[in-house]
mmCIF file of C-alpha atoms in Angstrom:
data_model
loop_
_atom_site.group_PDB
_atom_site.id
_atom_site.type_symbol
_atom_site.label_atom_id
_atom_site.label_comp_id
_atom_site.label_asym_id
_atom_site.label_seq_id
_atom_site.Cartn_x
_atom_site.Cartn_y
_atom_site.Cartn_z
ATOM 1 C CA UNK A 1327 -7.018 13.134 26.784
ATOM 2 C CA UNK A 1328 -7.247 10.010 28.883
ATOM 3 C CA UNK A 1329 -4.224 7.760 29.237
ATOM 4 C CA UNK A 1330 -4.533 4.358 27.666
ATOM 5 C CA UNK A 1331 -5.900 1.614 29.864
ATOM 6 C CA UNK A 1332 -4.175 -1.753 30.146
ATOM 7 C CA UNK A 1333 -6.784 -3.451 27.978
ATOM 8 C CA UNK A 1334 -6.294 -0.871 25.220
ATOM 9 C CA UNK A 1335 -2.530 -1.341 25.353
ATOM 10 C CA UNK A 1336 -2.922 -5.127 25.128
ATOM 11 C CA UNK A 1337 -5.305 -4.755 22.193
ATOM 12 C CA UNK A 1338 -2.920 -2.398 20.395
ATOM 13 C CA UNK A 1339 0.041 -4.729 21.011
ATOM 14 C CA UNK A 1340 -1.914 -7.766 19.804
ATOM 15 C CA UNK A 1341 -3.031 -5.920 16.672
ATOM 16 C CA UNK A 1342 0.523 -4.788 15.929
ATOM 17 C CA UNK A 1343 1.797 -8.347 16.437
ATOM 18 C CA UNK A 1344 -0.814 -9.734 14.031
ATOM 19 C CA UNK A 1345 0.129 -7.154 11.380
ATOM 20 C CA UNK A 1346 3.844 -7.887 11.801
ATOM 21 C CA UNK A 1347 3.302 -11.650 11.587
ATOM 22 C CA UNK A 1348 1.122 -11.240 8.493
ATOM 23 C CA UNK A 1349 3.793 -9.120 6.791
ATOM 24 C CA UNK A 1350 6.568 -11.573 7.688
ATOM 25 C CA UNK A 1351 4.464 -14.483 6.445
ATOM 26 C CA UNK A 1352 3.573 -12.735 3.206
ATOM 27 C CA UNK A 1353 7.209 -11.808 2.588
ATOM 28 C CA UNK A 1354 8.454 -15.334 3.274
ATOM 29 C CA UNK A 1355 5.862 -16.861 0.939
ATOM 30 C CA UNK A 1356 6.652 -14.274 -1.758
ATOM 31 C CA UNK A 1357 10.389 -14.899 -1.372
ATOM 32 C CA UNK A 1358 10.008 -18.679 -1.541
ATOM 33 C CA UNK A 1359 8.234 -18.492 -4.918
ATOM 34 C CA UNK A 1360 11.173 -16.672 -6.542
ATOM 35 C CA UNK A 1361 8.878 -14.415 -8.575
ATOM 36 C CA UNK A 1362 10.488 -11.561 -10.439
ATOM 37 C CA UNK A 1363 8.444 -8.426 -11.043
ATOM 38 C CA UNK A 1364 9.522 -6.076 -13.796
ATOM 39 C CA UNK A 1365 9.399 -2.299 -13.814
ATOM 40 C CA UNK A 1366 5.894 -2.209 -15.280
ATOM 41 C CA UNK A 1367 4.650 -4.659 -12.658
ATOM 42 C CA UNK A 1368 5.903 -2.426 -9.812
ATOM 43 C CA UNK A 1369 4.318 0.610 -11.448
ATOM 44 C CA UNK A 1370 0.991 -1.235 -11.777
ATOM 45 C CA UNK A 1371 1.206 -2.427 -8.156
ATOM 46 C CA UNK A 1372 1.937 1.081 -6.901
ATOM 47 C CA UNK A 1373 -0.783 2.738 -8.958
ATOM 48 C CA UNK A 1374 -3.326 0.101 -7.981
ATOM 49 C CA UNK A 1375 -2.542 0.581 -4.288
ATOM 50 C CA UNK A 1376 -2.658 4.360 -4.578
ATOM 51 C CA UNK A 1377 -5.991 4.490 -6.401
ATOM 52 C CA UNK A 1378 -7.554 1.880 -4.096
ATOM 53 C CA UNK A 1379 -6.662 4.001 -1.075
ATOM 54 C CA UNK A 1380 -7.859 7.142 -2.865
ATOM 55 C CA UNK A 1381 -11.257 5.624 -3.685
ATOM 56 C CA UNK A 1382 -11.619 4.264 -0.148
ATOM 57 C CA UNK A 1383 -10.797 7.659 1.347
ATOM 58 C CA UNK A 1384 -13.177 9.458 -0.998
ATOM 59 C CA UNK A 1385 -15.968 7.096 0.011
ATOM 60 C CA UNK A 1386 -15.302 7.610 3.733
ATOM 61 C CA UNK A 1387 -15.343 11.420 3.601
ATOM 62 C CA UNK A 1388 -19.115 11.761 2.944
ATOM 63 C CA UNK A 1389 -19.840 9.342 5.764
ATOM 64 C CA UNK A 1390 -17.887 11.413 8.298
ATOM 65 C CA UNK A 1391 -19.303 14.686 6.996
ATOM 66 C CA UNK A 1392 -22.825 13.304 7.188
ATOM 67 C CA UNK A 1393 -22.449 12.120 10.762
ATOM 68 C CA UNK A 1394 -20.770 15.318 11.970
ATOM 69 C CA UNK A 1395 -23.301 17.578 10.260
ATOM 70 C CA UNK A 1396 -26.289 15.864 11.924
ATOM 71 C CA UNK A 1397 -27.735 14.941 8.533
ATOM 72 C CA UNK A 1398 -28.476 11.500 9.925
ATOM 73 C CA UNK A 1399 -30.715 12.947 12.664
ATOM 74 C CA UNK A 1400 -33.336 14.471 10.359
ATOM 75 C CA UNK A 1401 -36.761 12.912 10.269
ATOM 76 C CA UNK A 1402 -38.003 11.989 6.862
ATOM 77 C CA UNK A 1403 -41.605 11.470 5.734
ATOM 78 C CA UNK A 1404 -41.135 7.680 5.801
ATOM 79 C CA UNK A 1405 -39.469 7.382 9.226
ATOM 80 C CA UNK A 1406 -41.499 6.550 12.293
#
């Protein structure tokens, strides 16, 4: 395993900073609106997040299996 280069470290730090700033901004905007979410709202938010990640993961699995199994390298009758 190669150690990280300086450019990769800078890219990782910049990405982390952007994510942190986005979360702080979202929280401050949410807090300034004084919105109250009930128990059912939190349940809906949690279930929606969970199933969105589940569907996204299930759609990524065939892509990785296809590329690792060399299914993309086969020649079909319509490829030139």
